[in-house]
Structures are given as structure tokens and as C-alpha cells.
PDB file of C-alpha atoms and ligand atoms in Angstrom:
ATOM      1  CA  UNK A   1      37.587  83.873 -21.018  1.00  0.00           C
ATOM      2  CA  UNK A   2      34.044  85.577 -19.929  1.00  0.00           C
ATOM      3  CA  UNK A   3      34.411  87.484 -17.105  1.00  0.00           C
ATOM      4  CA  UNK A   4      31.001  86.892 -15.636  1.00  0.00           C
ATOM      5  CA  UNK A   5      30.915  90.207 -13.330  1.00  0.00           C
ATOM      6  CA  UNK A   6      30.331  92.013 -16.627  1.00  0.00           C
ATOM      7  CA  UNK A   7      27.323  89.997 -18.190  1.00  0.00           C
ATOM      8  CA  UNK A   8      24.186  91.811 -19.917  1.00  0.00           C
ATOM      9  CA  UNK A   9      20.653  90.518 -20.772  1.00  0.00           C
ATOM     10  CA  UNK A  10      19.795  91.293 -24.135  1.00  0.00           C
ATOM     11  CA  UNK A  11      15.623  91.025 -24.817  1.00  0.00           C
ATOM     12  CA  UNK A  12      13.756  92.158 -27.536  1.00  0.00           C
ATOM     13  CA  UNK A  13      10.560  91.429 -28.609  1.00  0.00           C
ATOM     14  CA  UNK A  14       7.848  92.862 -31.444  1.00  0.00           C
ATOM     15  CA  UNK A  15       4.235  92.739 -31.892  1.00  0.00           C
ATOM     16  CA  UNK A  16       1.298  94.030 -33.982  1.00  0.00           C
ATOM     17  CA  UNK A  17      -1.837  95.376 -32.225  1.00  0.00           C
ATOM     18  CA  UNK A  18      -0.957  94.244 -29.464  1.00  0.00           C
ATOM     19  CA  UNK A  19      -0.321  90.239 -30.875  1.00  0.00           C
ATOM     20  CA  UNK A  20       3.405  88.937 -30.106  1.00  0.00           C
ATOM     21  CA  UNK A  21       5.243  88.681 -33.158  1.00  0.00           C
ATOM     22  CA  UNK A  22       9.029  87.647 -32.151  1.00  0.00           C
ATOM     23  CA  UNK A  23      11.424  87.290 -29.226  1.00  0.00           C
ATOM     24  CA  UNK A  24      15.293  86.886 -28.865  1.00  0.00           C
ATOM     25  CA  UNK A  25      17.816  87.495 -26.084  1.00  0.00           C
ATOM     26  CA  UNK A  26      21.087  86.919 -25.370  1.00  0.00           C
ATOM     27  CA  UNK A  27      23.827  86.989 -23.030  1.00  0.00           C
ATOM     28  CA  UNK A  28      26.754  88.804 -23.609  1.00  0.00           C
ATOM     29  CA  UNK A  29      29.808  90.702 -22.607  1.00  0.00           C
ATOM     30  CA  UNK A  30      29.516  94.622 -22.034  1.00  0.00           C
ATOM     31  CA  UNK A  31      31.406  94.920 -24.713  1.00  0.00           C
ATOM     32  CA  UNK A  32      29.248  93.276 -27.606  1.00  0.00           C
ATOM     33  CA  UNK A  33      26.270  95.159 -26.468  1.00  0.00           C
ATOM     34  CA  UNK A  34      25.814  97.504 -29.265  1.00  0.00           C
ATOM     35  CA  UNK A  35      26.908  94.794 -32.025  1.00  0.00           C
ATOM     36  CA  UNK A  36      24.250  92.160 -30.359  1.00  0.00           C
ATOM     37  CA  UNK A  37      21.472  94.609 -30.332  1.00  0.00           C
ATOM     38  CA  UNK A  38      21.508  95.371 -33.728  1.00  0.00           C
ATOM     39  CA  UNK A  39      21.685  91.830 -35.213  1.00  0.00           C
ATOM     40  CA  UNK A  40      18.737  90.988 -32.570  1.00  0.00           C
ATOM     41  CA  UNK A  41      16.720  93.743 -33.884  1.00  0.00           C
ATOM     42  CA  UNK A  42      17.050  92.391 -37.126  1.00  0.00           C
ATOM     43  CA  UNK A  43      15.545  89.793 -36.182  1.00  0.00           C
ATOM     44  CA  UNK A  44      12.412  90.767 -34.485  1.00  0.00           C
ATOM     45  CA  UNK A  45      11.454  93.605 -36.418  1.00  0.00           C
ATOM     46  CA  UNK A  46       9.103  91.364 -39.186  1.00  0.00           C
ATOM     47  CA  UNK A  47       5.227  91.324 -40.115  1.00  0.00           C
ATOM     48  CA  UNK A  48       5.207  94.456 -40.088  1.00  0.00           C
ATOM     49  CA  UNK A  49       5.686  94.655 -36.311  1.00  0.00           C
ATOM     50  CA  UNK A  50       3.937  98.248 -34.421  1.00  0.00           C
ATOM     51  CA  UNK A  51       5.773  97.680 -31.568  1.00  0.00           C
ATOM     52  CA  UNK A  52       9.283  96.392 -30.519  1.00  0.00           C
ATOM     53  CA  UNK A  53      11.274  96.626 -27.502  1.00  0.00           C
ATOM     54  CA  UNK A  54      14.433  96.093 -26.129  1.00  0.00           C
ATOM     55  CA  UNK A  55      15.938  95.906 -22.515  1.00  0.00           C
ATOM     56  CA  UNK A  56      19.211  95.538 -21.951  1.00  0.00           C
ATOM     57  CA  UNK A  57      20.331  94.760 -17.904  1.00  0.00           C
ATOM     58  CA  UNK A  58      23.315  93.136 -15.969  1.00  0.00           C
ATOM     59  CA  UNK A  59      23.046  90.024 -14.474  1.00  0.00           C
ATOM     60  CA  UNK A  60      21.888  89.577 -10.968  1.00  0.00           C
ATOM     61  CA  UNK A  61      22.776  86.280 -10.619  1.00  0.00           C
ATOM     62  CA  UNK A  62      25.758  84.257 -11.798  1.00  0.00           C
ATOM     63  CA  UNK A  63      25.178  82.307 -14.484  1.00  0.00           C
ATOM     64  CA  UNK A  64      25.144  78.401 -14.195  1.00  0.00           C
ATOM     65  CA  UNK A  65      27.197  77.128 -17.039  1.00  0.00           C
ATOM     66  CA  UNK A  66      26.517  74.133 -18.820  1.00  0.00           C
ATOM     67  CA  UNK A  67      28.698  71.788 -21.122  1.00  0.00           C
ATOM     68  CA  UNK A  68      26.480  70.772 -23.610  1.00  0.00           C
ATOM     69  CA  UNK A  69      23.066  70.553 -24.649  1.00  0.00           C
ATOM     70  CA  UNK A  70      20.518  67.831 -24.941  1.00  0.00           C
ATOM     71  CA  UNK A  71      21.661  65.495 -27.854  1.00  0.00           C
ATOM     72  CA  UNK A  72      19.925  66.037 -31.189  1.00  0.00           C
ATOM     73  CA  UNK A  73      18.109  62.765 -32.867  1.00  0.00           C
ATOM     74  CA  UNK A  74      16.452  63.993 -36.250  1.00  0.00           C
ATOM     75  CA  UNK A  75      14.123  61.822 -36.856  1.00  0.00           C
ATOM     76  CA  UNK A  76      11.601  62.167 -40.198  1.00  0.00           C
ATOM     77  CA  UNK A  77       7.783  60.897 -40.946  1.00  0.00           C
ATOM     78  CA  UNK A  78       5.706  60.316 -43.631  1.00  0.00           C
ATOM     79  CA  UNK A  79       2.957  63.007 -42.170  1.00  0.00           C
ATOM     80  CA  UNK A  80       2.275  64.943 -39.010  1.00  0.00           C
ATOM     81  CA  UNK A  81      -0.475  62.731 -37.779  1.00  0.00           C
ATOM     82  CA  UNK A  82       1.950  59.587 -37.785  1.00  0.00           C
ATOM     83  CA  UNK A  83       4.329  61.719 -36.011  1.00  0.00           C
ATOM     84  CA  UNK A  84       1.878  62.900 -32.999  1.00  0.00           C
ATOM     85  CA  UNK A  85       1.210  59.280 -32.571  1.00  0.00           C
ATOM     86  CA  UNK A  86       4.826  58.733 -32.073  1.00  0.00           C
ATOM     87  CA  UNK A  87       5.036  61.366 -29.986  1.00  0.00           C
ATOM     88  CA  UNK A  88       1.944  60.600 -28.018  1.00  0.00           C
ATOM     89  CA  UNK A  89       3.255  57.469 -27.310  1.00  0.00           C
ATOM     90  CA  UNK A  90       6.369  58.235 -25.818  1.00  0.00           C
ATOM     91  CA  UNK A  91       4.994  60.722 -23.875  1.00  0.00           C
ATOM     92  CA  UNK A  92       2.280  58.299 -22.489  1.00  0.00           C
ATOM     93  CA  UNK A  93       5.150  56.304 -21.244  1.00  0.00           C
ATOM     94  CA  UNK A  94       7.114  59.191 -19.226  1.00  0.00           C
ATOM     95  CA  UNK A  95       4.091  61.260 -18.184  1.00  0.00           C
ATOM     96  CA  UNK A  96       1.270  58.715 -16.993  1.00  0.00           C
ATOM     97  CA  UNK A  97      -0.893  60.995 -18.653  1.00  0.00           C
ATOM     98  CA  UNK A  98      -3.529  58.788 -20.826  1.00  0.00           C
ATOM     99  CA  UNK A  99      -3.379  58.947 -24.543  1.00  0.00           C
ATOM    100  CA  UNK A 100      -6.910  60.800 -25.104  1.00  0.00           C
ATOM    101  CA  UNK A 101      -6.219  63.360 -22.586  1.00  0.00           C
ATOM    102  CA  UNK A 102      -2.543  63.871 -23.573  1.00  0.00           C
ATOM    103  CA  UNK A 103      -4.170  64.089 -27.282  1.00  0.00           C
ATOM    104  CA  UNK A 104      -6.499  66.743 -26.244  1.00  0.00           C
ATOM    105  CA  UNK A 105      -3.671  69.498 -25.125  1.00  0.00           C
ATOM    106  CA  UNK A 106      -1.523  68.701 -27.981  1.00  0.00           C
ATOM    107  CA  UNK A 107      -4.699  69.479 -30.642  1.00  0.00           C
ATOM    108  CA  UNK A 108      -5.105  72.518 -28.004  1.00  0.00           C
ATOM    109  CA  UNK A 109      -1.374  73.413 -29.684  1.00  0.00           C
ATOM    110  CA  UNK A 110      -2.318  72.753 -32.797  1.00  0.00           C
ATOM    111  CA  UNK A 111      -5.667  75.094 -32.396  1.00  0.00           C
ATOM    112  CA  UNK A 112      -4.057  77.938 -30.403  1.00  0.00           C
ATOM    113  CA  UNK A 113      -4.298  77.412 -26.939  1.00  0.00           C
ATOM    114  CA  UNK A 114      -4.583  80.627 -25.618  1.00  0.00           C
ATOM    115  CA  UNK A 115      -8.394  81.455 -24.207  1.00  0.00           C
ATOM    116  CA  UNK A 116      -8.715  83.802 -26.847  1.00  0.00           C
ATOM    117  CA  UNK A 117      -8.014  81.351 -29.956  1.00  0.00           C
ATOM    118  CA  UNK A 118      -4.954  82.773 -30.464  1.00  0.00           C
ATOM    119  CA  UNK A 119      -0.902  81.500 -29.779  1.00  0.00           C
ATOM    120  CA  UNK A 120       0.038  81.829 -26.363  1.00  0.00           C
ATOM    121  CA  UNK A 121       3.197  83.693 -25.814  1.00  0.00           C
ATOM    122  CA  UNK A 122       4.809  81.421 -23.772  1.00  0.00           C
ATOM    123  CA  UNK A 123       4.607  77.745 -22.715  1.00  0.00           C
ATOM    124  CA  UNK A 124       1.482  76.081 -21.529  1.00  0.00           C
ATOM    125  CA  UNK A 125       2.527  73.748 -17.662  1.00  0.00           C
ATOM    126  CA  UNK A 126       0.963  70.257 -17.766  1.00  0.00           C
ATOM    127  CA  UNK A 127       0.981  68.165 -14.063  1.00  0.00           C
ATOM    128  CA  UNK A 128       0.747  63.920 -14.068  1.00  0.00           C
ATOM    129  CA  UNK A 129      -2.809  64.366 -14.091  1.00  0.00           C
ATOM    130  CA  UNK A 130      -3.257  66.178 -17.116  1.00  0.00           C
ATOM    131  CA  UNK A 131      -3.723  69.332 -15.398  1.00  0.00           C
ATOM    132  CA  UNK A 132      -2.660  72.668 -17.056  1.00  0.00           C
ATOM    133  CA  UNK A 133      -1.128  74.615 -14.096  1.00  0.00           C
ATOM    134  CA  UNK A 134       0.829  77.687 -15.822  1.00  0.00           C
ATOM    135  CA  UNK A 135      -0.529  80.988 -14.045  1.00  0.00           C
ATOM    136  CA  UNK A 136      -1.777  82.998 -17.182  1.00  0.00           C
ATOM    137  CA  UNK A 137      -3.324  80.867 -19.462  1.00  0.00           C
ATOM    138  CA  UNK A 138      -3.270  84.236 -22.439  1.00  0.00           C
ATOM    139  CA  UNK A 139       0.684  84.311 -21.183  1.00  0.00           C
ATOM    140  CA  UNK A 140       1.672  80.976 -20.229  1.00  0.00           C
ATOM    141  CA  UNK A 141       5.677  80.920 -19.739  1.00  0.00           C
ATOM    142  CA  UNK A 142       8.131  81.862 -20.934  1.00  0.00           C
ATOM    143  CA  UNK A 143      11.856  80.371 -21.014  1.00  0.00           C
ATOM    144  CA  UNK A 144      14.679  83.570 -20.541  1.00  0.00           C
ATOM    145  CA  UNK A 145      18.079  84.559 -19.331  1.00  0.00           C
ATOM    146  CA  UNK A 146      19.586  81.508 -21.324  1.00  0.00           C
ATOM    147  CA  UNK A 147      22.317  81.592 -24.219  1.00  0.00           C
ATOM    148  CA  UNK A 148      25.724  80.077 -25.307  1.00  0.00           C
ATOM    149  CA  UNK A 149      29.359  81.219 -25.111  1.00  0.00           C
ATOM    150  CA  UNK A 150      30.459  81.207 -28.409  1.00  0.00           C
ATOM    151  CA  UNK A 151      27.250  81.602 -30.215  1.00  0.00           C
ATOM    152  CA  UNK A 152      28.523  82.137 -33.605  1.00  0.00           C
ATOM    153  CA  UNK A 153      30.866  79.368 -33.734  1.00  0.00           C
ATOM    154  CA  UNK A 154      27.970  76.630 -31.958  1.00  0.00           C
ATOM    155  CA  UNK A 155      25.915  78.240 -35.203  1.00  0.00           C
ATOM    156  CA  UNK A 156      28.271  77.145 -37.670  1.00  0.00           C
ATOM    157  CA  UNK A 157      28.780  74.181 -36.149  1.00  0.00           C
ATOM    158  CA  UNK A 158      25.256  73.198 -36.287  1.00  0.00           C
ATOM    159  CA  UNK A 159      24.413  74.665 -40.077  1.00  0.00           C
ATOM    160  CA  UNK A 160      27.369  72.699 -41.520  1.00  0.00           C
ATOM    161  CA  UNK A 161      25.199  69.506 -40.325  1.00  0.00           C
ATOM    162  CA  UNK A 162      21.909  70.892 -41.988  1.00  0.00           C
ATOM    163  CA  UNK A 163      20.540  72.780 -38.641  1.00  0.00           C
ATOM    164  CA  UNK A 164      19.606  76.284 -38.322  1.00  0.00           C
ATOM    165  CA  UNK A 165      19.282  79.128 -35.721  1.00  0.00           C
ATOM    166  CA  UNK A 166      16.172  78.082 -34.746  1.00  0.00           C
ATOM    167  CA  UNK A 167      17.507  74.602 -33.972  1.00  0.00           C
ATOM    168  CA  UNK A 168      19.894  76.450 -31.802  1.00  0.00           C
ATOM    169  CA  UNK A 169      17.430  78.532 -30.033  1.00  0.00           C
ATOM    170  CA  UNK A 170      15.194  75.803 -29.145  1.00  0.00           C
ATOM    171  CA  UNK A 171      18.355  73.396 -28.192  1.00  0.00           C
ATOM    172  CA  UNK A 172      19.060  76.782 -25.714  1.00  0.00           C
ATOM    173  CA  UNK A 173      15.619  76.828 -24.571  1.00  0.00           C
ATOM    174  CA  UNK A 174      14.640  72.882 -24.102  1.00  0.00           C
ATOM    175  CA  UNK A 175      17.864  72.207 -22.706  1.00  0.00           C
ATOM    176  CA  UNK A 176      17.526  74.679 -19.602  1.00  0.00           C
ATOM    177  CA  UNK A 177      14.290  73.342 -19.458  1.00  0.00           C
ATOM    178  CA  UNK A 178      14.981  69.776 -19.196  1.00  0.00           C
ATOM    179  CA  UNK A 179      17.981  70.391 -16.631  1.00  0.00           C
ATOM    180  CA  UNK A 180      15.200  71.568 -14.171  1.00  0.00           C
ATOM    181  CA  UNK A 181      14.074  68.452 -12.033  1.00  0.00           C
ATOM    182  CA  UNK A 182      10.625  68.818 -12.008  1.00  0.00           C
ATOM    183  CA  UNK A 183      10.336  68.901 -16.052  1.00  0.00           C
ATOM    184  CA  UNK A 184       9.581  65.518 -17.561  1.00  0.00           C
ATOM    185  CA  UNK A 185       9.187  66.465 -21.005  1.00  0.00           C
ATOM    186  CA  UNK A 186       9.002  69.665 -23.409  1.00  0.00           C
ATOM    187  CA  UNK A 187       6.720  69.678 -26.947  1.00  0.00           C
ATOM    188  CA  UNK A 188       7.113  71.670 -29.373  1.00  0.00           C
ATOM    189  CA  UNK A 189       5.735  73.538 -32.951  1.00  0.00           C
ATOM    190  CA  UNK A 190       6.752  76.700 -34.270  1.00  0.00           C
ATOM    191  CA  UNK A 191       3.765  79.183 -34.864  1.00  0.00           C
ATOM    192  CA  UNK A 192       5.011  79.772 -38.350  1.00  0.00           C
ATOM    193  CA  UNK A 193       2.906  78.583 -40.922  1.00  0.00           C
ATOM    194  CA  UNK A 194       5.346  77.060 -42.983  1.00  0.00           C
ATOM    195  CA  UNK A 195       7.267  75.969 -40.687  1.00  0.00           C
ATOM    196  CA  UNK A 196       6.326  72.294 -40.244  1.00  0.00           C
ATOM    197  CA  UNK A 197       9.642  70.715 -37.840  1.00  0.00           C
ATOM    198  CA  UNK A 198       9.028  70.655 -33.890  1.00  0.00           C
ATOM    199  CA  UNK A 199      10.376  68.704 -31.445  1.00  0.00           C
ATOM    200  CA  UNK A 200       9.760  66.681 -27.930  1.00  0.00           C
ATOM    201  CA  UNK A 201      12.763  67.311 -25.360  1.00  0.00           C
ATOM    202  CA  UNK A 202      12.954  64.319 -23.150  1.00  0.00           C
ATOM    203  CA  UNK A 203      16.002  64.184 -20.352  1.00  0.00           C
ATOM    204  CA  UNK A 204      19.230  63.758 -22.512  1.00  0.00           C
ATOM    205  CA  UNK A 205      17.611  63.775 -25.890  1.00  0.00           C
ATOM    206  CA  UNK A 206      16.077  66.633 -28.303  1.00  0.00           C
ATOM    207  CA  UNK A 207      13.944  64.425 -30.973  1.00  0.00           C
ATOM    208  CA  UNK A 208      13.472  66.538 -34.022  1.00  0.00           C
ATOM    209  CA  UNK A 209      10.686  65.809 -35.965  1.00  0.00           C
ATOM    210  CA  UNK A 210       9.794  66.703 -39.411  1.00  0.00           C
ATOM    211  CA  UNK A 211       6.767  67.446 -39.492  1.00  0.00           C
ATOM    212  CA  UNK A 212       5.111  67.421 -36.455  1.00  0.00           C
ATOM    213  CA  UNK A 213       2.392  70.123 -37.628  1.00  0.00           C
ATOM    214  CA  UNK A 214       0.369  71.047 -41.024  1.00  0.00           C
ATOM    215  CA  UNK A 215       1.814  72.484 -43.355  1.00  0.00           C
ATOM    216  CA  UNK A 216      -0.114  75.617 -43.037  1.00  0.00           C
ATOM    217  CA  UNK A 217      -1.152  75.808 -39.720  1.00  0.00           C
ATOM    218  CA  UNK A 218      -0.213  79.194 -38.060  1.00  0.00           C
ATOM    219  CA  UNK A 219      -0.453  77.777 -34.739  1.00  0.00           C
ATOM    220  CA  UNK A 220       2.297  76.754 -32.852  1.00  0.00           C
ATOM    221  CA  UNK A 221       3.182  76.802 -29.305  1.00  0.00           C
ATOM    222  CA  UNK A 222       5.168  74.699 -26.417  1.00  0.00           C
ATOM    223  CA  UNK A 223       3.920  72.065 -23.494  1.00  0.00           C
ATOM    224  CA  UNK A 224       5.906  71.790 -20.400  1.00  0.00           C
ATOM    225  CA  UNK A 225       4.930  68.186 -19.086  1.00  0.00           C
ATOM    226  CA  UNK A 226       5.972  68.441 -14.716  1.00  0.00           C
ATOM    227  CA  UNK A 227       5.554  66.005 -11.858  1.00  0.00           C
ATOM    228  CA  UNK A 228       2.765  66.608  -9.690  1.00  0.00           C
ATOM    229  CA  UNK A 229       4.589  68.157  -6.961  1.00  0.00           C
ATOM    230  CA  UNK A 230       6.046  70.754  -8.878  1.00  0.00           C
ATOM    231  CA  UNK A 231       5.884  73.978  -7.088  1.00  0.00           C
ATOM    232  CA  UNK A 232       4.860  76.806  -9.664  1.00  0.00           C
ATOM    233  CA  UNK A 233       6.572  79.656  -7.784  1.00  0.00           C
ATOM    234  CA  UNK A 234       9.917  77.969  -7.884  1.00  0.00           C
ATOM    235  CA  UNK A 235       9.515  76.360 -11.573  1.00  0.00           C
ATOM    236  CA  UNK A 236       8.782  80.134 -12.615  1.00  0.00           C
ATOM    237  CA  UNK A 237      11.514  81.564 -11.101  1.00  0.00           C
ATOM    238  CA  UNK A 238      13.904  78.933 -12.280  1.00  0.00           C
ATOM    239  CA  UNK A 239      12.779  79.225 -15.535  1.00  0.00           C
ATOM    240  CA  UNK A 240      12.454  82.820 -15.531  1.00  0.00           C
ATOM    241  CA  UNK A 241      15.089  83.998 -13.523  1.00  0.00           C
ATOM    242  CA  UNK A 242      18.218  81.950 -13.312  1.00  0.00           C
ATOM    243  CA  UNK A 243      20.980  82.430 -16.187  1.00  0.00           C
ATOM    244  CA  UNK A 244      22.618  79.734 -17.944  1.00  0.00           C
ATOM    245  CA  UNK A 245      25.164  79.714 -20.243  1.00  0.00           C
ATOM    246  CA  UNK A 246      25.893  76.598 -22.732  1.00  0.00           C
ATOM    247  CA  UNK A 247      29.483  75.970 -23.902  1.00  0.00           C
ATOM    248  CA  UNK A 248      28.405  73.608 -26.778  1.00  0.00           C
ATOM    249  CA  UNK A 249      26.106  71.596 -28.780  1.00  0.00           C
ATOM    250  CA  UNK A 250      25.675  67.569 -28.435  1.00  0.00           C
ATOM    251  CA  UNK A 251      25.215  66.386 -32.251  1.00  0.00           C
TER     252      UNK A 251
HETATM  253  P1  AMP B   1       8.976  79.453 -31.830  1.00  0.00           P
HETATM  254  O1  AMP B   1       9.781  78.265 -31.419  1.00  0.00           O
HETATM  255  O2  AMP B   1       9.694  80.738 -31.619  1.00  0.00           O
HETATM  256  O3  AMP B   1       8.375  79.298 -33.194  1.00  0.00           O
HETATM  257  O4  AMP B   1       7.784  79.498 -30.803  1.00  0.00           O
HETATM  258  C1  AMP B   1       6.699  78.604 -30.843  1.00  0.00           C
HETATM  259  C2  AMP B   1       5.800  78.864 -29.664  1.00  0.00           C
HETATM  260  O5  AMP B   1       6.493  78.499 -28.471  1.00  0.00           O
HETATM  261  C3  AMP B   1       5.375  80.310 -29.459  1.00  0.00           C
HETATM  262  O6  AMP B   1       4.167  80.559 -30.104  1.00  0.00           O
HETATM  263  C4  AMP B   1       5.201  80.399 -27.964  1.00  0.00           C
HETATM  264  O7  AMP B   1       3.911  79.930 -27.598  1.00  0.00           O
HETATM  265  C5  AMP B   1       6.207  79.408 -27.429  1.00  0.00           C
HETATM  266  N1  AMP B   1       7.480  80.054 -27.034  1.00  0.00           N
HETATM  267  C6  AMP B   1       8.327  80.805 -27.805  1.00  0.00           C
HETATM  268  N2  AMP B   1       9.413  81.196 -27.111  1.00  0.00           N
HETATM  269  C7  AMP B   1       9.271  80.674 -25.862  1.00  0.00           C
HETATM  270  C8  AMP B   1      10.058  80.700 -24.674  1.00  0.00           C
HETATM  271  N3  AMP B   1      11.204  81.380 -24.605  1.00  0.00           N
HETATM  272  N4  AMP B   1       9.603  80.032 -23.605  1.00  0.00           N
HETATM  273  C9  AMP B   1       8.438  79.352 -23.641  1.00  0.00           C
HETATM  274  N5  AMP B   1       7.651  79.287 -24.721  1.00  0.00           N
HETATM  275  C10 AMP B   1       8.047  79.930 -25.820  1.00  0.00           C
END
């Protein structure tokens, strides 16, 4: 059993003159700190990474705890382009949002969509009208205080079927985002280059698509699609601030 009065935040991240490299946090028990921050440093110290940093706090807040995740459909194309159009049209349907303007952000994804050309760091906030509404268009937002109990074991679970950790962090990630009210939809392409799989997070469902970019392509990055009224303070704090743990994957 956790005993959720003795809950840390894990976060590291890394970057290279001054460009974000990697992130990765977890939640854990006071007791796995030291064993959790080594294994997450392995993971973020790549590229040759200048600068990397850790913070390790206890929860504020209780964590909300969740059963399961959204439900993985893996679902495979002959290219990337045919797979935007899939994608487009979905999202067409749940957003409002017409096709050339919902075409235009995605490319923006595809192109880095941060002012200065580069990947954003975090996720870019689209309204009903096509609006990008995230406060720091260079930052965008980013998804945190979010892991499962049992992480090893939900790992396993998933790699026997095919998946890998990045499935799992991205299942972690679109999952608290889709349990928030005011998110319709989540897109989303890694920033590696050879990394061509993404997904679109709809309520319920994570769609896994292979490929959704070029093979290639070293930009990547994540659209938050939100109903008009959304109010940006709250969405930031949920999606900033409030912990959730996951007790298992739905596969
Ligand atoms: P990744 O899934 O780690 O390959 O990340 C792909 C892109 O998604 C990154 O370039 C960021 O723009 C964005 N991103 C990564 N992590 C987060 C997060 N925790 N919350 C929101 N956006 C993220």
C-alpha cells in the first residue's frame, strides 16, 4: 500500500545551449528516491546534454488516483500523409475546427512550432476557433506531477504486447490530459527523428499511429485541442499542478 503522506516529485530534465533535450518525472515513495533518481538520470543525460537538472519535492497535494488509462487502439498506415488525413478527419468531427485551419497547426508540428523554428518544450493550446491560446508560445505546456503505482510491472505488461516506455509515458501524460473536462483532444509526434509513431488521445481512446510523421523529421511536438470556454489559469494549474497516480494500463 502507498502511503500518500510520504510522496516525492521526481523531475529531471537536460539540454544543450540552452535547447531542451529530455524530461522525466516520477512519483514515488521516500524510500525509492535515490534508486528512481539514478535510473531517471539515465535517461536524460543524452546528445551530449550541457545541462541537466533534477528536483526532487513532496507532494502538496494528494494525489487523485486513477484506475486505468485511456485504451490503446494501434492502428498502422501505408504513409504519414494518409495518416494526418485520418487524423484530420476525426478531429474535424470533435473540434469544429475546419480541415484547412486544423491542417495548418498540425504542419506548424511538423515544422517546429515554436516562434523561433525550433520544438516547443511543451504543448501548444488550440480553442474551437482555431485559436492557439497557451501563454508562452517558445514554452507552451507542459503536462507534470503524473505517474503510475507499480511502474515496473505496468512496463512489462505493456512490452510483452510490443509497447515501450514511451508508450507508457505518453499513455501517463494523454490520459491526465484527457480526464480534464475542458480537453477535447491531444496530438501527438515525438521530436525524434527516427521516431515516426504518434498518437491522437480522444476521451476513452489513445489511437496509435504508425507513422504519423517523416521519417526524418526532427520535429515533433503536442496539440491540446479545448472548448472555447476553457479558462487558461485553471487548465494550467490542473495540468501543472495536480498529481495523479494511475493503477494500470487499458490494452
Ligand atoms: P516526446 O513525446 O517526449 O517525444 O515529446 C514530443 C514533444 O511533445 C516535445 O517536443 C514537446 O513539445 C512535447 N512534450 C513533451 N513532454 C511534454 C509534456 N510533459 N507535456 C506537454 N508537452 C510535452
Amino acid at each position: 500500500m502507498l502511503d500518500f503522506s510520504k510522496l516525492f516529485s521526481i523531475k529531471a530534465r537536460s539540454s544543450k545551449e540552452g535547447l531542451h533535450i529530455s524530461g522525466a518525472e516520477r512519483i514515488v515513495e521516500e524510500n525509492k528516491i535515490d534508486e528512481t533518481v539514478l535510473k531517471i538520470l539515465k535517461k536524460v543525460r543524452r546528445n551530449e546534454a550541457d545541462f541537466i537538472s533534477i528536483k526532487i519535492e513532496k507532494l502538496k497535494l494528494k494525489p487523485i488516483v486513477v484506475e486505468k488509462t485511456l485504451c490503446i487502439e494501434d492502428i498502422k498506415f501505408n504513409d504519414y500523409k494518409e495518416a494526418n488525413r485520418y487524423v484530420l478527419n476525426i478531429l474535424k468531427d470533435i473540434t469544429g475546427i475546419d480541415k484547412r485551419d486544423l491542417k495548418h497547426l498540425i504542419d506548424l508540428i511538423h515544422n517546429g512550432a515554436s516562434p523561433n523554428g525550433e520544438n516547443m518544450r511543451g504543448a501548444m493550446i488550440v480553442n474551437q476557433k482555431g485559436e492557439r491560446i497557451e501563454l508562452n508560445k517558445y514554452r507552451g505546456i507542459r503536462t507534470r506531477n503524473i505517474d503510475f503505482i507499480g511502474r515496473e510491472n505496468i512496463l512489462k505488461k505493456l512490452q510483452k504486447l510490443g509497447y515501450t516506455e514511451r508508450t507508457l509515458d505518453a499513455l501517463a501524460i494523454s490520459t491526465k490530459n484527457l480526464l480534464n473536462e475542458n480537453i477535447i483532444a491531444e496530438y501527438c509526434i515525438s521530436d525524434e527523428d527516427n521516431y515516426t509513431t504518434g498518437y491522437l488521445a480522444i476521451k476513452n481512446k489513445y489511437l496509435r499511429i504508425t507513422p504519423l510523421k517523416r521519417m526524418g523529421n526532427k520535429f515533433g511536438g503536442r496539440i491540446y485541442f479545448v472548448k472555447n470556454e476553457t479558462d487558461i489559469y485553471k487548465l494550467y494549474d490542473y495540468l501543472e499542478n495536480c498529481p495523479i497516480l494511475i493503477k494500470d494500463v487499458c490494452v
